PDB file of C-alpha atoms in Angstrom:
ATOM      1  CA  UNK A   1      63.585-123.561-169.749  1.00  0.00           C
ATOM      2  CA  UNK A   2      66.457-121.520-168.441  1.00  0.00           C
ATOM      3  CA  UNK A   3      66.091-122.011-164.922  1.00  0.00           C
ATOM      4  CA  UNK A   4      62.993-122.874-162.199  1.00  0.00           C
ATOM      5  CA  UNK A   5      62.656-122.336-158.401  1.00  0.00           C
ATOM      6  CA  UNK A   6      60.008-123.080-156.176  1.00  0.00           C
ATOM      7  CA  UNK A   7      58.517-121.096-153.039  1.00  0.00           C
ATOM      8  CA  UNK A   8      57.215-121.873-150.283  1.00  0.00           C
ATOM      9  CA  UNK A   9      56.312-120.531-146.704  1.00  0.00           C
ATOM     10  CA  UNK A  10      59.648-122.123-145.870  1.00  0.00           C
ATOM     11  CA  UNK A  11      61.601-120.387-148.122  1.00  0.00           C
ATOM     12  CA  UNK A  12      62.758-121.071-151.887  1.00  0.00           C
ATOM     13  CA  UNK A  13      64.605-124.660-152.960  1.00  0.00           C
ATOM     14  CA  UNK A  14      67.850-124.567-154.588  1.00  0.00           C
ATOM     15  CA  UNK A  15      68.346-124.454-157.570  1.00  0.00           C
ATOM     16  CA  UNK A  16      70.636-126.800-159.846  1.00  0.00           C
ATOM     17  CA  UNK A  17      74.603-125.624-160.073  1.00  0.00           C
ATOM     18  CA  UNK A  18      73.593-125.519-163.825  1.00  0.00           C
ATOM     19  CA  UNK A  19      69.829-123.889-163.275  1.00  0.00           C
ATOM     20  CA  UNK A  20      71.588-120.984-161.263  1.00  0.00           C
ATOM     21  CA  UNK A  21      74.866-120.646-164.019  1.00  0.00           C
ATOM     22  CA  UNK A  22      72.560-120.508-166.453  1.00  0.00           C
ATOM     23  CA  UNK A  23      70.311-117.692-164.744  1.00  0.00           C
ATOM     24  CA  UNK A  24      73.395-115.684-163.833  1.00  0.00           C
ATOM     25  CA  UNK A  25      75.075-115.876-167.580  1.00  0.00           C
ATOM     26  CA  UNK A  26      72.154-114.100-168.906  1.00  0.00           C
ATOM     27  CA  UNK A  27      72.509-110.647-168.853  1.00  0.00           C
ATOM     28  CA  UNK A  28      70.183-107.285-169.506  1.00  0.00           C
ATOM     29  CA  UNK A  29      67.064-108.975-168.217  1.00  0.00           C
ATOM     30  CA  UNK A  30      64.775-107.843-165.420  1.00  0.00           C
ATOM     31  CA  UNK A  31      64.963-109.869-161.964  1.00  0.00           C
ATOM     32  CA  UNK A  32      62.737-112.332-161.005  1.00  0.00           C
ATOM     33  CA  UNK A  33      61.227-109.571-158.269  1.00  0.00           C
ATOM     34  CA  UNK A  34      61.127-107.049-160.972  1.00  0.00           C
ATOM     35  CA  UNK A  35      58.708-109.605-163.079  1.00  0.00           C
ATOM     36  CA  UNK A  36      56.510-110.121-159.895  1.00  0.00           C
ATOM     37  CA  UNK A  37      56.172-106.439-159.370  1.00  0.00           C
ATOM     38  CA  UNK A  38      55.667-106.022-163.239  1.00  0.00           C
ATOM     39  CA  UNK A  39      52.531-108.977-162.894  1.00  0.00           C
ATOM     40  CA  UNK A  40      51.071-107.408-160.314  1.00  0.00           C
ATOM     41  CA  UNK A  41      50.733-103.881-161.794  1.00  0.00           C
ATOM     42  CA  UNK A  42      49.629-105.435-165.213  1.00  0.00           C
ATOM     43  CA  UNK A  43      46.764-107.803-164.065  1.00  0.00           C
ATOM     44  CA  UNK A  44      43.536-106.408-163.756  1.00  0.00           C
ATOM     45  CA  UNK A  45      41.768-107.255-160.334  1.00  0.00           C
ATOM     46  CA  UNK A  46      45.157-108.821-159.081  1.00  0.00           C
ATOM     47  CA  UNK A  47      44.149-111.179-155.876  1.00  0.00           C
ATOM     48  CA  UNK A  48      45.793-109.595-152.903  1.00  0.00           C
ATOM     49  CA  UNK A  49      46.124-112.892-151.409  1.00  0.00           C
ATOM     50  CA  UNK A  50      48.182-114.491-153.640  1.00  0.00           C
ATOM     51  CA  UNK A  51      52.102-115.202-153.723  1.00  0.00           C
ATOM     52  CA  UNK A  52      54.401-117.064-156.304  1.00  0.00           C
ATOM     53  CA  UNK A  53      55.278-120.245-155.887  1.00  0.00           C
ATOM     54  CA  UNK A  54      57.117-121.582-159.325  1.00  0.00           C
ATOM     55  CA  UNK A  55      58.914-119.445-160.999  1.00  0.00           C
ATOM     56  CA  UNK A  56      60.383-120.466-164.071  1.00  0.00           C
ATOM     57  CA  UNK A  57      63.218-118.612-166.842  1.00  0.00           C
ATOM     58  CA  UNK A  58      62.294-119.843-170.138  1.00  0.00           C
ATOM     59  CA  UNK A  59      63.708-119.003-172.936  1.00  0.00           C
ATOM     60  CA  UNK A  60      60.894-118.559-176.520  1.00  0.00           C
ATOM     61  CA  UNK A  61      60.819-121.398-178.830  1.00  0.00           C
ATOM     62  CA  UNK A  62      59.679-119.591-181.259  1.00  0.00           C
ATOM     63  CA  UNK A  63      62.092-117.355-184.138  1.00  0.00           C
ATOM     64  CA  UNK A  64      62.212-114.596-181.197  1.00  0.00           C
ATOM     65  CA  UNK A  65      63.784-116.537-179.148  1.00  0.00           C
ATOM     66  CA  UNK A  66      63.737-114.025-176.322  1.00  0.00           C
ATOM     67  CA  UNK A  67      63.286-115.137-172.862  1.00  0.00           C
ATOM     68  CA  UNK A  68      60.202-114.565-170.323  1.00  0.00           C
ATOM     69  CA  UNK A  69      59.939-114.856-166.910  1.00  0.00           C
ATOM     70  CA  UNK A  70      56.673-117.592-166.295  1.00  0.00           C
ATOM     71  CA  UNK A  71      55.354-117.298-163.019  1.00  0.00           C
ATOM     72  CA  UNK A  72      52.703-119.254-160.667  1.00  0.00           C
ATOM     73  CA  UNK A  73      51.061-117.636-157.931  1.00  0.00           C
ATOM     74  CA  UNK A  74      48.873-119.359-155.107  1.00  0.00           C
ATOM     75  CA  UNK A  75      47.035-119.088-152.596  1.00  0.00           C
ATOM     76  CA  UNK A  76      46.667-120.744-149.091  1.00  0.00           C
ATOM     77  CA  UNK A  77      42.983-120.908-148.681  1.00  0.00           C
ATOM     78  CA  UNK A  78      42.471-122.181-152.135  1.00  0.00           C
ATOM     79  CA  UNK A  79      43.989-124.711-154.584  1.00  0.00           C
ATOM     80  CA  UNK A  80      43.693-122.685-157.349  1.00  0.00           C
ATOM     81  CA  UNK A  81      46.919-121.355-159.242  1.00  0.00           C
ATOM     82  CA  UNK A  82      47.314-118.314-161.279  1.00  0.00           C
ATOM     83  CA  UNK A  83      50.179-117.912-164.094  1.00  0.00           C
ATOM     84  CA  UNK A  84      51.376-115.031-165.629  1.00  0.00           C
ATOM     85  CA  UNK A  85      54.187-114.130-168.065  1.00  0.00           C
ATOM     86  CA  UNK A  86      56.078-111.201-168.629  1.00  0.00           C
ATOM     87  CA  UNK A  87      58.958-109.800-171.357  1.00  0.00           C
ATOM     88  CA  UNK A  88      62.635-110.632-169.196  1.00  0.00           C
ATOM     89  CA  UNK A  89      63.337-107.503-171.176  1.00  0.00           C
ATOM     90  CA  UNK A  90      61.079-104.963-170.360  1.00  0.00           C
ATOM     91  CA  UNK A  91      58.611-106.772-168.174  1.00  0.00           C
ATOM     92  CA  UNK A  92      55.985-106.336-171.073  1.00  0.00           C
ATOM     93  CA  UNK A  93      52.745-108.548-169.824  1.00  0.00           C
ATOM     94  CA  UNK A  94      52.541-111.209-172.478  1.00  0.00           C
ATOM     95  CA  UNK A  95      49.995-113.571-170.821  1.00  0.00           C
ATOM     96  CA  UNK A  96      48.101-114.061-167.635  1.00  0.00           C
ATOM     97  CA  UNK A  97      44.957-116.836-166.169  1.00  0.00           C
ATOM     98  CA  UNK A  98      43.168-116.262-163.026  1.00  0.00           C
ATOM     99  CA  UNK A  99      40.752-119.308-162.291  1.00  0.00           C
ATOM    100  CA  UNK A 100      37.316-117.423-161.193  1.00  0.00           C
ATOM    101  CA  UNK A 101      37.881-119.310-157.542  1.00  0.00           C
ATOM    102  CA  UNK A 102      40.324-116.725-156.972  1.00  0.00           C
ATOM    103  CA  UNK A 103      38.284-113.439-158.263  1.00  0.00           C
ATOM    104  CA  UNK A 104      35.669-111.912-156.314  1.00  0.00           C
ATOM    105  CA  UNK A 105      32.003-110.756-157.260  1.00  0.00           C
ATOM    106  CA  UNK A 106      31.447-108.174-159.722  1.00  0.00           C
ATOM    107  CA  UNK A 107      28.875-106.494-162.604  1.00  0.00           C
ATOM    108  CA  UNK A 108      27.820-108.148-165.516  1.00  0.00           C
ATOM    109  CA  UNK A 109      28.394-106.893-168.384  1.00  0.00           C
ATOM    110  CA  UNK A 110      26.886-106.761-171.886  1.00  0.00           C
ATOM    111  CA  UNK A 111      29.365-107.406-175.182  1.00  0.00           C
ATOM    112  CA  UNK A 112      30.012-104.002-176.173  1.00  0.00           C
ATOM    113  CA  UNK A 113      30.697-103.328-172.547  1.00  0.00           C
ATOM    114  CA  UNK A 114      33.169-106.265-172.212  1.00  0.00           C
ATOM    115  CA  UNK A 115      34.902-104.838-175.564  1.00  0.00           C
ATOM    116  CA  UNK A 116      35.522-101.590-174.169  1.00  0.00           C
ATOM    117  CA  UNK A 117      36.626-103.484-171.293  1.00  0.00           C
ATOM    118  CA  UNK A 118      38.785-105.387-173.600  1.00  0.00           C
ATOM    119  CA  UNK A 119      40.224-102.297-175.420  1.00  0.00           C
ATOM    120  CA  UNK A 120      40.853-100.272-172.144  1.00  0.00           C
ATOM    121  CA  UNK A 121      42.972-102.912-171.029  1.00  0.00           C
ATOM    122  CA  UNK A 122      44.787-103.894-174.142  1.00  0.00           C
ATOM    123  CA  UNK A 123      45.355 -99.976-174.406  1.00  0.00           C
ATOM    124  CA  UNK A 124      47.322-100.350-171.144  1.00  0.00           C
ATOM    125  CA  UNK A 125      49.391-102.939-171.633  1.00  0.00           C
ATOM    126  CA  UNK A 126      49.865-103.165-175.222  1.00  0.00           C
ATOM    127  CA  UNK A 127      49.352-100.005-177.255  1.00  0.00           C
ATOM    128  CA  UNK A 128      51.860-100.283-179.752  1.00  0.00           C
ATOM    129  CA  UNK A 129      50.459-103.745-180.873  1.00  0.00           C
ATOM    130  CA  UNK A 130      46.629-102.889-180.253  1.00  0.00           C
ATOM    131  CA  UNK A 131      47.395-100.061-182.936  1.00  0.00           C
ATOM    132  CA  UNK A 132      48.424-102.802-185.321  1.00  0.00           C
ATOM    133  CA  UNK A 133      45.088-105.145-185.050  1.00  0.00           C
ATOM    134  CA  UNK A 134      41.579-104.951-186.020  1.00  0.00           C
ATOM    135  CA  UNK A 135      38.631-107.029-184.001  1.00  0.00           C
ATOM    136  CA  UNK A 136      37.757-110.226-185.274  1.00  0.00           C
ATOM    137  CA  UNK A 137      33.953-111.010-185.631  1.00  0.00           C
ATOM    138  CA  UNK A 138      32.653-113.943-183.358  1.00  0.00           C
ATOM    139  CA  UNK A 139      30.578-116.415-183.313  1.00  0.00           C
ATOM    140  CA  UNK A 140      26.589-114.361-182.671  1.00  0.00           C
ATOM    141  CA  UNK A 141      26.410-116.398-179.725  1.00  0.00           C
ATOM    142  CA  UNK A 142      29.179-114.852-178.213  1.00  0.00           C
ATOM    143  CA  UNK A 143      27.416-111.629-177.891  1.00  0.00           C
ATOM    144  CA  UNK A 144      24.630-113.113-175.772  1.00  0.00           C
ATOM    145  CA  UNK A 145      24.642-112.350-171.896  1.00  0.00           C
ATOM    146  CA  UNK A 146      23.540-116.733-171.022  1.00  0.00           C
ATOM    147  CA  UNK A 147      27.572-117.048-172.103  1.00  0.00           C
ATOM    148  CA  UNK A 148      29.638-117.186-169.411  1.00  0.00           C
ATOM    149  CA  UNK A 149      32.559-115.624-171.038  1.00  0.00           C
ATOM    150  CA  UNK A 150      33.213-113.394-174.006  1.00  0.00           C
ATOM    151  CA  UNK A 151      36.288-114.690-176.182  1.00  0.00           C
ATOM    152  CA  UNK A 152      37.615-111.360-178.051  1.00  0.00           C
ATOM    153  CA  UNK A 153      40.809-111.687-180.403  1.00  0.00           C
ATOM    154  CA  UNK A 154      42.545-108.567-181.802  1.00  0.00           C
ATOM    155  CA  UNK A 155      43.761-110.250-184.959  1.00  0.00           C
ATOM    156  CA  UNK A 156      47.108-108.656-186.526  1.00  0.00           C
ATOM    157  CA  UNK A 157      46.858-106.875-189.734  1.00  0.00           C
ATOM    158  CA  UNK A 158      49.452-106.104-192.050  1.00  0.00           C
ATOM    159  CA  UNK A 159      49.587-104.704-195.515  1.00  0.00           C
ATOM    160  CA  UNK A 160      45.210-104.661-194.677  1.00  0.00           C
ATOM    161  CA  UNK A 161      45.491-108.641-194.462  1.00  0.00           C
ATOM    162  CA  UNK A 162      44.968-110.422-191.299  1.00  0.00           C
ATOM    163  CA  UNK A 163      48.562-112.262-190.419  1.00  0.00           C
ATOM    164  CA  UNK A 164      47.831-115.741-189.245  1.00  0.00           C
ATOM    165  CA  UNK A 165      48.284-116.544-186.354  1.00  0.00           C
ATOM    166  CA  UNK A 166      49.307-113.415-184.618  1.00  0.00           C
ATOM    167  CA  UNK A 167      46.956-111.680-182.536  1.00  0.00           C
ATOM    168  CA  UNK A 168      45.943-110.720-178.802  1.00  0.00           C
ATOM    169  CA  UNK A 169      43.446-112.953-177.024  1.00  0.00           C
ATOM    170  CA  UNK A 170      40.924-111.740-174.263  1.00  0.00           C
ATOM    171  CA  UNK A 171      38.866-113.721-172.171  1.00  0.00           C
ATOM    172  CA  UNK A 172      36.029-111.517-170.042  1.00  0.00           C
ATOM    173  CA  UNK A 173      33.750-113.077-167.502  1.00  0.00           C
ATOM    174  CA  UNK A 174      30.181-111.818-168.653  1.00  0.00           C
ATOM    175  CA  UNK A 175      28.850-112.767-165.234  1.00  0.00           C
ATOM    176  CA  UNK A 176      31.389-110.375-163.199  1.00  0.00           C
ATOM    177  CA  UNK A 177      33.207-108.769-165.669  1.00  0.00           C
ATOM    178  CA  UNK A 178      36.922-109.585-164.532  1.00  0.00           C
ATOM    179  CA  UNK A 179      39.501-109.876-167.218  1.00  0.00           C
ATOM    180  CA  UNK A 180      40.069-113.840-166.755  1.00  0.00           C
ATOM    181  CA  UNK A 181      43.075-114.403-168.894  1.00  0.00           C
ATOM    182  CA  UNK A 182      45.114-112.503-171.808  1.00  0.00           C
ATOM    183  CA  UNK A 183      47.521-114.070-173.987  1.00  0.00           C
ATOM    184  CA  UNK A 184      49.944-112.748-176.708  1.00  0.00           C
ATOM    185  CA  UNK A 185      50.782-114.817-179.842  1.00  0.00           C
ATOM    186  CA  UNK A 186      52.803-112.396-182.207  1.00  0.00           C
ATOM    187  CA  UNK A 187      56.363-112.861-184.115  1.00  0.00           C
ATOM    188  CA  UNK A 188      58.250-109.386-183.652  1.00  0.00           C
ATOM    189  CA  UNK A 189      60.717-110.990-186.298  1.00  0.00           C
ATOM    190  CA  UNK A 190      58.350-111.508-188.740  1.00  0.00           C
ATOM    191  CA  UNK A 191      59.392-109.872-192.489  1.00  0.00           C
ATOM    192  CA  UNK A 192      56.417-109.234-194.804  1.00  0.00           C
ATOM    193  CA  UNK A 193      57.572-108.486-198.427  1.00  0.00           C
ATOM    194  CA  UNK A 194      55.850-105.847-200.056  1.00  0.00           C
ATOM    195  CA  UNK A 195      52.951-105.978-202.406  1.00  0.00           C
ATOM    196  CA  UNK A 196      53.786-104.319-205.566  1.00  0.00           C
ATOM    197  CA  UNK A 197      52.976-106.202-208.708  1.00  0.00           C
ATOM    198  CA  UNK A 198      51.330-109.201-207.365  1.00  0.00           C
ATOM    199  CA  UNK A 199      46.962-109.311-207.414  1.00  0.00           C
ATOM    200  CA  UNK A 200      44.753-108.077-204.927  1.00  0.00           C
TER     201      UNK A 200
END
């Protein structure tokens, strides 16, 4: 964590000497207004209602080691909190939850219709990477309308073998057919060494 600051109705707290030296030594990043604008375009079915109130710098701790902006957005009638995350970068979405309080009424929908759904959206926000995955199979149940939600993860292939743990992760509502939450788990460092002369 890079650096954090809170709002609120009566404006933002300070930050810590360190926090903001911190913030203003890294360089080449989108602004913390750019991010929120970036959210707000990304999410599907964005709550109009809602408004940050944490936002936090945090730098990967993973072999990227790039840095995302992790925001929390609230609302005053409810207690509910929404987080997103974008790319500091580019403002690329990498990961967003909406608790259902905060979405309103919509269709059901039937699994093929949530994976279009789910493929429309990924199309959107990450092409490049949605080229580079292949649907994993879920459990039957899954595909039954009595489940609230349909889990669908785009599993990374490479060299036609699925890389573990790398993948994008949708979660559809199969009651109203929101897009409750994505998240991105992939290593853009990641070397794969090529397969000549080993067994298939």
């Amino acid at each position: 964590q890079v650096g954090q600051e809170y709002e609120s109705s009566g404006g933002s707290a300070r930050m810590t000497e360190a926090e903001l030296a911190a913030v203003q030594n890294v360089t080449g990043y989108i602004t913390k207004e750019e991010a929120i604008q970036k959210i707000k375009e990304q999410v599907p079915d964005f709550p109009d209602n809602l408004a940050p109130c944490l936002i936090t710098l945090v730098q990967d701790s993973t072999e990227n080691e790039d840095y995302y902006w992790l925001i929390n957005f609230s609302s005053e009638k409810d207690n509910a909190v929404m987080q997103a995350a974008v790319n500091a970068a580019d403002g690329a979405l990498l990961k967003f939850y909406i608790p259902e309080a905060l979405l309103g009424e919509g269709a059901s929908l039937s699994y093929e219709q949530a994976q279009e759904k789910a493929d429309a959206f990924l199309r959107t926000v990450a092409p490049e990477r949605l080229a580079q995955t292949r649907l994993k199979e879920t459990d039957a149940n899954a595909r039954y309308a009595e489940s609230d939600y349909y889990y669908l993860t785009y599993a990374r292939i490479v060299n036609g073998i699925e890389c573990e743990f790398n993948s994008l992760d949708v979660r559809i509502n199969a009651k109203t057919g929101h897009v409750g939450s994505f998240y991105t788990n992939w290593n853009e460092n990641a070397e794969f060494p090529p397969l000549d002369g080993i067994l298939s």
